[in-house]
Coordinates of C-alpha atoms in Angstrom, one line a residue:
Chain W
X1 CA 43.9 2.3 -7.4
X2 CA 43.9 -0.1 -4.5
X3 CA 42.5 2.5 -2.2
X4 CA 39.8 3.4 -4.7
X5 CA 38.7 -0.2 -5.1
X6 CA 38.8 -0.8 -1.3
X7 CA 36.7 2.3 -0.7
X8 CA 34.2 1.2 -3.4
X9 CA 33.9 -2.3 -1.8
X10 CA 33.3 -0.7 1.6
X11 CA 30.8 1.8 0.1
X12 CA 28.8 -0.9 -1.6
X13 CA 28.8 -3.2 1.4
X14 CA 27.7 -0.5 3.8
X15 CA 25.4 1.0 1.2
X16 CA 23.5 -2.3 0.7
X17 CA 23.0 -2.5 4.5
X18 CA 21.6 1.0 4.5
X19 CA 19.4 0.0 1.6
X20 CA 18.0 -3.0 3.5
X21 CA 17.0 -0.8 6.4
X22 CA 15.8 2.1 4.2
X23 CA 13.3 -0.4 2.5
X24 CA 11.5 -0.8 5.8
X25 CA 11.1 2.9 6.3
X26 CA 9.9 3.4 2.7
X27 CA 7.5 0.5 2.7
X28 CA 5.7 1.6 5.9
X29 CA 5.7 5.2 4.7
X30 CA 4.3 4.1 1.3
X31 CA 1.4 2.4 2.9
X32 CA 0.6 4.3 6.0
X33 CA 2.3 7.7 5.3
X34 CA 4.2 7.8 8.6
X35 CA 7.8 7.4 9.6
X36 CA 8.3 4.4 11.8
X37 CA 10.9 5.7 14.2
X38 CA 11.1 2.3 15.9
X39 CA 12.6 0.8 12.7
X40 CA 16.2 1.6 13.8
X41 CA 15.5 -0.3 17.0
X42 CA 14.3 -3.3 15.0
X43 CA 17.7 -3.2 13.3
X44 CA 19.5 -3.0 16.7
X45 CA 17.4 -5.9 17.9
X46 CA 18.2 -7.9 14.8
X47 CA 21.9 -7.5 15.5
X48 CA 21.6 -8.4 19.2
X49 CA 19.4 -11.4 18.5
X50 CA 22.0 -12.6 16.1
X51 CA 24.6 -12.2 18.9
X52 CA 22.3 -14.1 21.4
X53 CA 21.8 -17.0 18.9
X54 CA 25.5 -17.3 18.1
X55 CA 26.5 -17.1 21.7
X56 CA 23.9 -19.6 22.8
X57 CA 25.0 -22.1 20.1
X58 CA 28.6 -21.6 21.2
X59 CA 29.7 -20.7 17.7
X60 CA 32.9 -18.8 17.4
X61 CA 36.1 -18.8 15.4
X62 CA 37.0 -19.4 11.8
X63 CA 35.9 -23.1 11.7
X64 CA 32.2 -22.3 12.1
X65 CA 30.3 -24.0 9.3
X66 CA 28.4 -21.7 6.9
X67 CA 25.0 -23.0 7.9
X68 CA 25.6 -21.5 11.4
X69 CA 25.5 -18.1 9.8
X70 CA 22.4 -19.1 7.9
X71 CA 20.6 -20.3 11.1
X72 CA 21.6 -17.0 12.9
X73 CA 20.4 -14.9 10.0
X74 CA 17.1 -16.7 9.7
X75 CA 16.6 -16.8 13.4
X76 CA 17.1 -13.1 13.7
X77 CA 14.8 -12.4 10.7
X78 CA 12.0 -14.6 12.1
X79 CA 12.2 -13.0 15.5
X80 CA 12.2 -9.5 14.3
X81 CA 9.4 -10.3 11.7
X82 CA 7.3 -11.4 14.7
X83 CA 8.3 -8.4 16.7
X84 CA 7.3 -6.1 13.8
X85 CA 3.9 -7.9 13.6
X86 CA 3.3 -7.4 17.3
X87 CA 4.3 -3.8 17.3
X88 CA 2.0 -2.9 14.4
X89 CA -0.8 -4.9 16.0
X90 CA -0.5 -3.4 19.5
X91 CA 0.8 0.1 18.9
X92 CA -0.1 1.3 15.4
X93 CA -3.3 -0.5 14.4
X94 CA -5.4 1.1 17.2
X95 CA -4.3 4.5 15.8
X96 CA -5.4 3.8 12.2
X97 CA -7.4 6.9 11.2
X98 CA -5.9 8.9 14.1
X99 CA -4.0 12.1 13.2
X100 CA -0.6 11.3 11.8
X101 CA 1.2 13.1 14.7
X102 CA -0.2 10.7 17.2
X103 CA 1.2 7.8 15.3
X104 CA 4.5 9.5 15.0
X105 CA 4.7 10.1 18.8
X106 CA 3.7 6.5 19.4
X107 CA 6.6 5.4 17.1
X108 CA 9.0 7.4 19.2
X109 CA 7.5 5.7 22.3
X110 CA 8.0 2.3 20.8
X111 CA 11.6 3.2 19.9
X112 CA 12.3 4.2 23.5
X113 CA 10.6 1.1 24.8
X114 CA 12.7 -1.2 22.7
X115 CA 16.0 0.5 23.6
X116 CA 15.3 0.5 27.3
X117 CA 13.8 -3.0 27.6
X118 CA 16.8 -4.2 25.5
X119 CA 19.1 -2.9 28.2
X120 CA 17.4 -5.2 30.8
X121 CA 19.9 -7.7 32.2
X122 CA 17.7 -10.7 31.3
X123 CA 17.8 -9.5 27.7
X124 CA 20.9 -7.8 26.1
X125 CA 22.2 -5.9 29.1
X126 CA 23.9 -2.6 29.4
X127 CA 27.4 -3.6 28.3
X128 CA 28.8 -3.6 24.7
X129 CA 29.5 -7.1 23.5
X130 CA 31.5 -8.7 20.8
X131 CA 29.8 -10.7 18.1
X132 CA 31.4 -14.1 17.6
X133 CA 33.2 -14.5 14.3
X134 CA 31.0 -16.7 12.1
X135 CA 32.6 -15.7 8.8
X136 CA 36.3 -15.4 8.1
X137 CA 37.7 -12.0 7.5
X138 CA 40.7 -13.5 5.7
X139 CA 40.7 -12.3 2.1
X140 CA 38.7 -14.7 -0.1
X141 CA 40.3 -13.5 -3.3
X142 CA 42.1 -10.4 -4.5
X143 CA 41.1 -7.9 -7.1
X144 CA 43.5 -5.2 -8.2
X145 CA 45.6 -5.8 -5.1
X146 CA 42.7 -5.5 -2.7
X147 CA 41.7 -8.5 -0.6
X148 CA 38.0 -9.2 -0.5
X149 CA 37.0 -11.0 2.7
X150 CA 34.2 -13.6 2.9
X151 CA 32.3 -11.3 5.3
X152 CA 32.0 -8.5 2.7
X153 CA 31.1 -10.9 -0.1
X154 CA 28.3 -12.4 2.1
X155 CA 27.1 -8.9 3.2
X156 CA 26.7 -7.8 -0.4
X157 CA 25.3 -11.1 -1.7
X158 CA 22.7 -11.5 1.1
X159 CA 21.6 -7.9 0.8
X160 CA 21.3 -7.9 -3.0
X161 CA 19.6 -11.3 -2.9
X162 CA 17.0 -10.0 -0.4
X163 CA 16.4 -6.8 -2.4
X164 CA 15.8 -8.9 -5.6
X165 CA 13.4 -11.0 -3.6
X166 CA 11.6 -8.0 -2.4
X167 CA 11.6 -6.5 -5.9
X168 CA 10.0 -9.7 -7.1
X169 CA 7.5 -9.7 -4.3
X170 CA 6.3 -6.2 -4.8
X171 CA 6.2 -6.1 -8.6
X172 CA 5.4 -9.6 -9.7
X173 CA 3.1 -11.2 -7.1
X174 CA -0.6 -10.8 -6.3
X175 CA 0.3 -9.7 -2.7
X176 CA 2.8 -7.1 -4.0
X177 CA 0.1 -5.8 -6.3
X178 CA -2.2 -5.5 -3.3
X179 CA 0.5 -3.7 -1.4
X180 CA 0.9 -1.1 -4.2
X181 CA -2.9 -0.8 -4.4
X182 CA -3.1 -0.1 -0.7
X183 CA -0.3 2.4 -0.9
X184 CA -2.3 4.3 -3.5
X185 CA -5.6 4.3 -1.7
X186 CA -6.8 2.2 1.3
X187 CA -10.5 2.6 0.6
X188 CA -10.3 1.8 -3.1
X189 CA -8.1 -1.2 -2.3
X190 CA -10.6 -2.5 0.2
X191 CA -13.4 -2.1 -2.5
X192 CA -11.4 -4.6 -4.6
X193 CA -11.6 -7.1 -1.7
X194 CA -8.1 -6.5 -0.3
X195 CA -7.9 -7.1 3.5
X196 CA -6.0 -3.9 4.3
X197 CA -5.1 -4.9 7.8
X198 CA -3.5 -8.1 6.6
X199 CA -1.4 -6.2 3.9
X200 CA -0.2 -3.7 6.6
X201 CA 0.8 -6.6 8.9
X202 CA 2.6 -8.2 6.1
X203 CA 4.5 -5.0 5.3
X204 CA 5.7 -4.7 8.9
X205 CA 6.8 -8.3 9.0
X206 CA 8.8 -8.0 5.7
X207 CA 10.3 -4.6 6.6
X208 CA 11.3 -5.8 10.1
X209 CA 12.8 -9.0 8.7
X210 CA 14.9 -7.0 6.3
X211 CA 16.1 -4.8 9.1
X212 CA 17.0 -7.9 11.1
X213 CA 19.0 -9.2 8.2
X214 CA 20.8 -5.9 8.0
X215 CA 21.4 -6.1 11.8
X216 CA 23.0 -9.6 11.4
X217 CA 25.2 -8.5 8.5
X218 CA 26.2 -5.3 10.3
X219 CA 27.2 -7.4 13.3
X220 CA 29.2 -9.7 11.0
X221 CA 31.1 -6.7 9.5
X222 CA 31.4 -4.7 12.7
X223 CA 31.5 -7.2 15.5
X224 CA 31.8 -4.6 18.3
X225 CA 28.1 -4.3 19.3
X226 CA 27.1 -1.2 21.2
X227 CA 24.6 -1.5 24.0
X228 CA 20.9 -1.3 22.9
X229 CA 20.4 2.3 23.9
X230 CA 23.6 3.6 22.4
X231 CA 23.2 6.5 20.0
X232 CA 25.1 4.7 17.2
X233 CA 21.9 2.7 16.4
X234 CA 19.8 5.8 16.2
X235 CA 22.4 7.5 14.0
X236 CA 22.6 4.4 11.7
X237 CA 18.8 4.3 11.5
X238 CA 18.7 8.0 10.7
X239 CA 21.2 7.6 7.9
X240 CA 19.0 4.8 6.4
X241 CA 16.0 7.1 6.7
X242 CA 18.0 9.7 4.9
X243 CA 18.7 7.1 2.2
X244 CA 15.0 6.5 1.9
X245 CA 14.2 10.2 1.5
X246 CA 17.1 10.7 -0.9
X247 CA 15.8 7.9 -3.1
X248 CA 12.2 9.1 -2.8
X249 CA 10.3 8.1 0.2
X250 CA 7.7 5.5 -0.6
X251 CA 9.6 4.2 -3.6
X252 CA 11.2 0.7 -3.2
X253 CA 13.8 1.1 -6.0
X254 CA 14.6 4.6 -4.6
X255 CA 15.4 3.1 -1.2
X256 CA 17.9 0.7 -2.8
X257 CA 19.5 3.5 -4.8
X258 CA 19.5 5.9 -1.9
X259 CA 21.2 3.3 0.4
X260 CA 24.0 2.6 -2.1
X261 CA 24.5 6.3 -2.8
X262 CA 24.7 7.2 0.9
X263 CA 27.0 4.3 1.7
X264 CA 29.4 5.2 -1.1
X265 CA 29.4 9.0 -0.4
X266 CA 30.1 8.3 3.3
X267 CA 33.0 5.9 2.5
X268 CA 34.5 8.0 -0.2
X269 CA 34.3 11.1 1.9
X270 CA 35.8 9.3 4.9
X271 CA 38.6 7.9 2.8
X272 CA 39.5 10.9 0.7
X273 CA 38.4 13.9 2.8
X274 CA 38.1 13.5 6.5
X275 CA 36.9 10.5 8.6
X276 CA 35.5 12.7 11.3
X277 CA 33.1 14.4 8.9
X278 CA 31.6 11.2 7.5
X279 CA 28.1 12.0 8.9
X280 CA 28.3 15.5 7.4
X281 CA 28.5 14.0 3.9
X282 CA 25.4 12.0 4.4
X283 CA 23.3 14.9 5.6
X284 CA 24.8 17.2 3.0
X285 CA 23.4 14.8 0.3
X286 CA 20.1 15.0 2.0
X287 CA 20.1 18.8 2.0
X288 CA 21.2 18.9 -1.7
X289 CA 18.5 16.5 -2.7
X290 CA 15.8 18.3 -0.8
X291 CA 16.9 21.6 -2.4
X292 CA 16.9 20.4 -6.0
X293 CA 14.6 17.4 -6.1
X294 CA 12.4 17.4 -3.0
X295 CA 10.6 14.3 -4.0
X296 CA 13.8 12.3 -4.0
X297 CA 15.8 10.9 -6.9
X298 CA 13.2 8.4 -8.0
X299 CA 10.2 10.0 -6.4
X300 CA 7.3 11.3 -8.5
X301 CA 4.8 13.5 -6.8
X302 CA 2.4 10.8 -5.7
X303 CA 2.9 8.0 -8.1
X304 CA 4.7 4.7 -7.6
X305 CA 4.6 4.3 -3.8
X306 CA 5.1 1.4 -1.4
Chain U
X1 CA -37.2 -10.1 -6.0
X2 CA -35.2 -7.3 -4.3
X3 CA -31.4 -7.8 -4.5
X4 CA -30.7 -4.8 -2.3
X5 CA -32.9 -3.3 0.3
X6 CA -31.9 -0.2 2.2
X7 CA -34.1 0.5 5.3
X8 CA -34.3 3.8 7.2
X9 CA -30.6 4.5 6.9
X10 CA -29.2 7.4 8.9
X11 CA -25.6 8.5 8.4
X12 CA -23.8 11.3 10.2
X13 CA -20.5 13.0 9.5
X14 CA -19.8 14.4 12.9
X15 CA -22.6 16.8 13.5
X16 CA -23.8 16.7 10.0
X17 CA -26.8 14.5 9.3
X18 CA -26.0 13.3 5.8
X19 CA -28.7 10.7 5.3
X20 CA -32.0 11.0 7.0
X21 CA -33.9 7.7 7.1
X22 CA -33.2 6.8 3.5
X23 CA -34.9 3.7 2.1
X24 CA -34.6 2.2 -1.3
X25 CA -34.9 -1.1 -3.1
X26 CA -33.0 -2.4 -6.1
X27 CA -34.8 -5.3 -7.9
X28 CA -32.7 -8.0 -9.3
X29 CA -31.9 -7.5 -13.0
X30 CA -32.7 -3.8 -13.1
X31 CA -30.9 -0.6 -13.4
X32 CA -31.9 1.7 -10.5
X33 CA -30.7 5.2 -10.4
X34 CA -30.3 7.7 -7.6
X35 CA -30.3 11.2 -8.9
X36 CA -29.9 14.5 -7.1
X37 CA -27.7 17.6 -6.9
X38 CA -24.3 18.0 -5.5
X39 CA -24.2 17.3 -1.8
X40 CA -27.6 15.5 -1.7
X41 CA -26.0 12.3 -0.2
X42 CA -25.7 10.1 -3.3
X43 CA -22.0 9.2 -2.8
X44 CA -22.6 8.8 0.9
X45 CA -25.4 6.3 0.1
X46 CA -23.0 4.2 -2.0
X47 CA -20.2 4.4 0.5
X48 CA -22.5 3.3 3.2
X49 CA -23.7 0.3 1.2
X50 CA -20.0 -0.6 0.6
X51 CA -19.3 -0.3 4.4
X52 CA -16.8 2.5 3.8
X53 CA -19.1 4.5 6.1
X54 CA -20.9 3.2 9.1
X55 CA -24.6 4.1 9.5
X56 CA -25.8 5.4 12.8
X57 CA -29.0 3.5 12.4
X58 CA -31.0 1.5 9.8
X59 CA -30.3 -1.7 7.9
X60 CA -28.9 -2.8 4.5
X61 CA -30.0 -6.2 3.2
X62 CA -28.2 -7.8 0.3
X63 CA -29.9 -10.9 -1.0
X64 CA -31.9 -11.0 2.2
X65 CA -28.9 -10.9 4.5
X66 CA -27.9 -7.9 6.6
X67 CA -24.5 -6.5 5.5
X68 CA -24.2 -3.6 8.0
X69 CA -21.0 -3.7 9.9
X70 CA -19.3 -6.2 7.6
X71 CA -15.9 -5.1 6.5
X72 CA -15.7 -3.6 2.9
X73 CA -13.3 -6.3 1.6
X74 CA -15.8 -9.1 2.4
X75 CA -18.6 -7.5 0.4
X76 CA -16.8 -8.1 -2.9
X77 CA -16.9 -11.8 -2.2
X78 CA -20.7 -11.6 -1.6
X79 CA -21.1 -10.0 -5.1
X80 CA -21.0 -6.2 -4.7
X81 CA -18.6 -4.2 -6.8
X82 CA -18.3 -0.5 -6.4
X83 CA -16.7 1.8 -9.0
X84 CA -16.0 4.8 -6.8
X85 CA -16.5 8.5 -7.7
X86 CA -13.5 10.4 -9.1
X87 CA -12.8 7.0 -10.8
X88 CA -10.6 5.7 -8.0
X89 CA -8.3 3.8 -10.3
X90 CA -4.8 2.9 -9.1
X91 CA -2.7 5.5 -11.0
X92 CA 0.5 3.8 -9.8
X93 CA -0.5 0.4 -11.4
X94 CA -0.7 -0.4 -15.1
X95 CA -4.1 -0.7 -16.8
X96 CA -3.7 -4.5 -16.8
X97 CA -2.8 -4.6 -13.1
X98 CA -5.8 -2.5 -12.3
X99 CA -8.0 -5.1 -14.1
X100 CA -6.2 -7.8 -12.1
X101 CA -7.1 -6.0 -8.9
X102 CA -10.7 -6.1 -9.9
X103 CA -10.5 -9.9 -9.9
X104 CA -8.5 -9.9 -6.6
X105 CA -10.9 -12.2 -4.7
X106 CA -11.3 -14.7 -7.5
X107 CA -9.3 -17.8 -8.1
X108 CA -10.9 -19.2 -11.2
X109 CA -8.3 -18.4 -13.8
X110 CA -10.5 -19.4 -16.8
X111 CA -13.4 -17.3 -15.6
X112 CA -11.2 -14.3 -14.9
X113 CA -9.6 -14.5 -18.4
X114 CA -13.1 -14.6 -19.9
X115 CA -14.3 -11.6 -18.0
X116 CA -11.1 -9.7 -18.8
X117 CA -11.7 -10.4 -22.4
X118 CA -15.3 -9.2 -22.1
X119 CA -14.2 -6.0 -20.4
X120 CA -11.7 -5.4 -23.1
X121 CA -14.3 -6.0 -25.8
X122 CA -16.6 -3.5 -24.1
X123 CA -13.8 -1.0 -23.9
X124 CA -11.4 -1.6 -26.8
X125 CA -9.5 1.6 -25.8
X126 CA -8.2 -0.2 -22.7
X127 CA -6.7 -3.0 -24.8
X128 CA -4.4 -0.6 -26.6
X129 CA -3.2 0.7 -23.2
X130 CA -2.8 -2.5 -21.2
X131 CA 0.8 -2.0 -20.2
X132 CA 0.5 1.8 -19.7
X133 CA 0.4 3.3 -16.2
X134 CA -3.2 4.0 -15.4
X135 CA -2.4 7.5 -14.3
X136 CA -1.6 8.4 -17.9
X137 CA -5.2 7.6 -19.1
X138 CA -7.6 10.4 -20.1
X139 CA -10.6 11.0 -17.9
X140 CA -12.9 8.9 -20.1
X141 CA -10.5 6.1 -20.3
X142 CA -10.1 6.1 -16.5
X143 CA -13.9 5.8 -16.2
X144 CA -13.9 2.9 -18.6
X145 CA -11.1 1.3 -16.6
X146 CA -13.0 1.8 -13.3
X147 CA -16.1 0.1 -14.8
X148 CA -14.2 -2.6 -16.5
X149 CA -12.3 -3.3 -13.3
X150 CA -15.5 -3.6 -11.4
X151 CA -16.8 -6.1 -13.9
X152 CA -13.8 -8.4 -13.2
X153 CA -15.2 -9.0 -9.8
X154 CA -18.2 -10.6 -11.7
X155 CA -20.6 -8.8 -9.4
X156 CA -24.3 -9.5 -8.9
X157 CA -24.7 -5.8 -7.9
X158 CA -22.7 -3.1 -9.5
X159 CA -22.6 0.3 -7.8
X160 CA -21.6 3.1 -10.2
X161 CA -20.8 6.5 -8.8
X162 CA -21.2 9.4 -11.3
X163 CA -19.8 7.6 -14.4
X164 CA -20.5 10.8 -16.4
X165 CA -18.5 13.1 -14.2
X166 CA -16.3 15.5 -16.2
X167 CA -16.7 13.7 -19.5
X168 CA -17.4 14.9 -22.9
X169 CA -21.0 14.2 -24.1
X170 CA -19.8 11.8 -26.8
X171 CA -17.9 9.7 -24.2
X172 CA -20.9 9.9 -21.8
X173 CA -23.1 8.3 -24.4
X174 CA -20.6 5.5 -25.0
X175 CA -20.4 4.8 -21.4
X176 CA -24.2 4.7 -20.9
X177 CA -24.6 2.4 -23.9
X178 CA -22.1 0.1 -22.2
X179 CA -24.0 0.4 -18.8
X180 CA -27.1 -0.8 -20.6
X181 CA -25.1 -3.7 -22.2
X182 CA -23.8 -4.8 -18.8
X183 CA -27.3 -4.8 -17.4
X184 CA -28.6 -6.7 -20.4
X185 CA -26.1 -9.5 -19.6
X186 CA -27.6 -9.9 -16.2
X187 CA -25.8 -7.6 -13.8
X188 CA -28.0 -5.5 -11.5
X189 CA -26.9 -1.9 -11.3
X190 CA -27.4 0.9 -8.8
X191 CA -26.4 4.1 -10.7
X192 CA -25.7 7.4 -8.9
X193 CA -25.8 10.4 -11.2
X194 CA -26.1 14.1 -11.4
X195 CA -26.8 13.8 -15.1
X196 CA -30.5 13.0 -14.6
X197 CA -31.3 13.0 -18.3
X198 CA -28.8 10.2 -19.2
X199 CA -29.5 8.2 -16.0
X200 CA -33.3 8.2 -16.4
X201 CA -32.8 7.2 -20.0
X202 CA -31.2 3.9 -19.1
X203 CA -32.8 3.1 -15.7
X204 CA -35.9 1.1 -15.0
X205 CA -36.6 2.8 -11.7
X206 CA -35.4 6.1 -10.2
X207 CA -35.1 7.8 -6.8
X208 CA -34.6 11.5 -6.3
X209 CA -32.5 12.5 -3.4
X210 CA -32.6 15.9 -1.8
X211 CA -30.5 16.8 1.3
X212 CA -30.3 13.3 2.6
X213 CA -33.9 12.3 1.9
X214 CA -35.7 10.5 -0.9
X215 CA -38.3 13.0 -2.2
X216 CA -39.6 11.0 -5.2
X217 CA -39.5 7.4 -6.3
X218 CA -41.0 6.1 -9.5
X219 CA -40.5 4.3 -12.7
X220 CA -37.7 6.1 -14.6
X221 CA -39.8 7.1 -17.5
X222 CA -42.5 8.5 -15.3
X223 CA -39.9 10.5 -13.4
X224 CA -38.4 11.8 -16.6
X225 CA -41.9 13.2 -17.5
X226 CA -42.7 14.7 -14.1
X227 CA -42.8 18.4 -13.8
X228 CA -40.7 18.7 -10.7
X229 CA -37.9 16.6 -12.1
X230 CA -38.0 18.3 -15.4
X231 CA -37.7 21.7 -13.7
X232 CA -35.1 20.8 -11.1
X233 CA -32.9 18.3 -12.8
X234 CA -33.5 18.4 -16.5
X235 CA -33.3 22.1 -16.9
X236 CA -36.7 22.2 -18.7
X237 CA -39.5 24.7 -18.1

């Protein structure tokens, strides 16, 4: 029973991180129909910027006030939001209307660029680092004999909070309506007076800020940060992309569902079957979904994108 | 006074010369129709006016001011609304959200509510389906939504692309009655149609387009009586 609960907590915590990142893939795909391969590097940058902020402020240890985490989180989100804006502006916007393959290759280029400039000594360097402890990993309370540390609670609360915020943004605001309109048809949205470039910029800013939040939370939960060009980041990004596809690419709610599903499957597989095969479970889910429901769990042929 | 003047417009799709020195004028307060067969360049003309396509040469004046090269989304603010061909409604949004998109550039809540009410009065069918996803509407209802949505921009000039396309004769008549009503309340309309009979029936003035060129221009009732038009577009004689 304790093991079951523990695994469930882990699955939900990791799954909500995956969901946050999957949202960025799915929103960009929904609007521009291309896979932003640089998204996993935004996530990496988010984690590293959190490290830089916490290090520079000299925060460490269990006595750090809670606002320190908030500052680190917001700092990382703002930085990556701007980074996403600049990337779209410089790399993707000039290719609007170009064949999709060109944009895809550019995305891979941006990804390599971020990984390798990240390794510069003046930036993050080539060595793994340890994220300072901002949140206590002592159990906050116990449920069914399982201790729930503050870190896990914060991870889930922040992730769920941000997803609710996004849900509200996309489905209940004027801007969200414009995003959905653009995702359906760029020319028709512009006939309504929507400035499409601005909506696209906004989408990149939001998606990147969510990835940064995921990066911060990931660094809180797993403080051993690999160097920027390490393959773990790519693999994590890939899993989140799988989450987006499993949920139905282009579908906001699908990305959330896909993230949680992938996170839980991975954690349960690792706990009950074999740890070394954890990545296999994730990709098996992908294969199963693609075989039986190629549009993803919540995907409808072309409807309900963003 | 001319609300819209198109002067010597040339448009190319790659090597294809789609519009060849096309000129037309839409007088304020009128319904002007552009008729012609499939591929004559009717939709291209509207898309160029809306800046979805860029002309290779020529000029477009709206209210005396050149609008060539201005981004599409700014034209709505100037007062041009375009209900595109194939209806172009947002199938992933509800009917109500589609109407709200029509008023995207407006901030006057009271005016928007009044125009929404007016659109729903013109098209009572839409009122019954407000919360439904627009993709579930029938073809005629989608066309009504596209026109109603364009009205929510409170345009001075309404561009209508093939409102009769694929609709049953009964529905076409309803839609054309409403087009006349919209015009009677002061909106100038440029109507592109294959259904020459219906279009010339509501329009004040008409142009006949053949492979990218205007071949005839006259008062609508004169065109409807002319032998060439009767033969080629009205299936008479």
